[in-house]
């Protein structure tokens, strides 16, 4: 897997429905991932953006007249590592006594 493919898998589309006016440009520019409901508002078929559609998703986000469509980068999880001995964080001290 190339870095470009890994980058593309880490993006998802999101719609701010409070800002959306239902212009429908997102569905025109990215019909593979965005459809329209009966009132003309976007419905995401899948929020995950495949590598081959990332440029189109960026164009659809840029073309939204009210900036209601956004492309979020999903943080990649850190590699699964077991902590070394003695590297755990100290536990917080909890007092069960009555205040003086």
Short mmCIF file of C-alpha atoms in Angstrom, two decimals:
data_model
loop_
_atom_site.label_atom_id
_atom_site.label_comp_id
_atom_site.label_asym_id
_atom_site.label_seq_id
_atom_site.Cartn_x
_atom_site.Cartn_y
_atom_site.Cartn_z
CA UNK A 1 0.00 0.00 0.00
CA UNK A 2 1.42 3.38 -1.00
CA UNK A 3 1.33 6.51 1.15
CA UNK A 4 -1.30 8.04 -1.17
CA UNK A 5 -3.58 5.05 -0.65
CA UNK A 6 -3.08 5.18 3.12
CA UNK A 7 -3.78 8.93 3.08
CA UNK A 8 -7.01 8.45 1.15
CA UNK A 9 -8.32 5.82 3.53
CA UNK A 10 -7.96 8.28 6.37
CA UNK A 11 -10.60 10.73 5.05
CA UNK A 12 -14.34 10.89 5.66
CA UNK A 13 -17.04 13.25 4.42
CA UNK A 14 -19.32 15.08 6.82
CA UNK A 15 -22.28 17.40 6.27
CA UNK A 16 -23.21 20.34 8.49
CA UNK A 17 -26.97 20.12 8.03
CA UNK A 18 -27.57 23.36 9.93
CA UNK A 19 -25.52 25.21 7.30
CA UNK A 20 -26.70 23.24 4.24
CA UNK A 21 -29.16 25.02 1.92
CA UNK A 22 -29.69 22.03 -0.37
CA UNK A 23 -27.97 23.41 -3.48
CA UNK A 24 -27.02 19.88 -4.55
CA UNK A 25 -23.56 20.63 -5.97
CA UNK A 26 -22.02 17.95 -3.79
CA UNK A 27 -24.24 15.28 -5.36
CA UNK A 28 -23.46 16.55 -8.86
CA UNK A 29 -19.71 16.54 -8.28
CA UNK A 30 -19.53 13.37 -6.21
CA UNK A 31 -22.47 11.11 -7.09
CA UNK A 32 -20.50 8.02 -6.06
CA UNK A 33 -20.71 9.08 -2.40
CA UNK A 34 -23.47 11.71 -2.18
CA UNK A 35 -27.11 11.47 -3.16
CA UNK A 36 -30.02 13.83 -2.51
CA UNK A 37 -33.12 13.22 -0.43
CA UNK A 38 -36.61 14.24 -1.56
CA UNK A 39 -36.02 17.85 -0.42
CA UNK A 40 -32.64 18.17 -2.17
CA UNK A 41 -30.42 17.73 0.88
CA UNK A 42 -27.36 15.48 0.76
CA UNK A 43 -27.42 11.86 1.84
CA UNK A 44 -24.03 10.22 2.18
CA UNK A 45 -23.98 6.73 0.68
CA UNK A 46 -20.72 6.16 2.51
CA UNK A 47 -18.74 8.72 4.51
CA UNK A 48 -15.43 6.97 3.81
CA UNK A 49 -13.64 8.37 0.77
CA UNK A 50 -11.75 5.81 -1.35
CA UNK A 51 -8.36 6.77 -2.77
CA UNK A 52 -9.60 7.19 -6.33
CA UNK A 53 -12.33 9.63 -5.25
CA UNK A 54 -10.26 11.85 -2.95
CA UNK A 55 -9.61 14.57 -5.59
CA UNK A 56 -13.33 14.63 -6.46
CA UNK A 57 -14.26 14.84 -2.78
CA UNK A 58 -11.91 17.78 -2.31
CA UNK A 59 -13.47 19.52 -5.32
CA UNK A 60 -17.00 18.96 -3.99
CA UNK A 61 -16.01 20.36 -0.58
CA UNK A 62 -14.43 23.42 -2.20
CA UNK A 63 -17.48 24.00 -4.42
CA UNK A 64 -20.07 23.98 -1.61
CA UNK A 65 -21.50 27.54 -1.63
CA UNK A 66 -22.23 27.53 2.12
CA UNK A 67 -19.26 25.37 3.23
CA UNK A 68 -21.58 22.70 4.66
CA UNK A 69 -19.58 19.79 3.27
CA UNK A 70 -16.24 19.00 4.83
CA UNK A 71 -13.56 16.40 4.48
CA UNK A 72 -12.19 15.22 7.81
CA UNK A 73 -9.01 13.30 8.30
CA UNK A 74 -9.43 10.35 10.61
CA UNK A 75 -6.44 9.90 12.89
CA UNK A 76 -4.67 6.64 12.26
CA UNK A 77 -4.36 4.50 15.37
CA UNK A 78 -0.88 4.11 16.81
CA UNK A 79 0.84 0.79 16.30
CA UNK A 80 -0.25 -1.82 18.81
CA UNK A 81 2.56 -1.93 21.35
CA UNK A 82 2.71 -3.36 24.78
CA UNK A 83 4.19 -0.95 27.32
CA UNK A 84 7.63 -1.83 28.65
CA UNK A 85 7.98 -2.70 32.26
CA UNK A 86 7.96 0.34 34.51
CA UNK A 87 6.58 2.77 31.91
CA UNK A 88 2.97 2.90 33.04
CA UNK A 89 1.59 6.24 34.14
CA UNK A 90 1.21 6.76 37.88
CA UNK A 91 -2.30 6.33 39.24
CA UNK A 92 -3.99 9.38 40.71
CA UNK A 93 -4.30 9.50 44.49
CA UNK A 94 -7.88 9.35 45.73
CA UNK A 95 -8.73 10.60 49.19
CA UNK A 96 -11.74 9.08 50.91
CA UNK A 97 -11.49 11.16 54.06
CA UNK A 98 -13.78 13.94 55.23
CA UNK A 99 -12.73 17.53 54.50
CA UNK A 100 -11.23 19.16 57.60
#
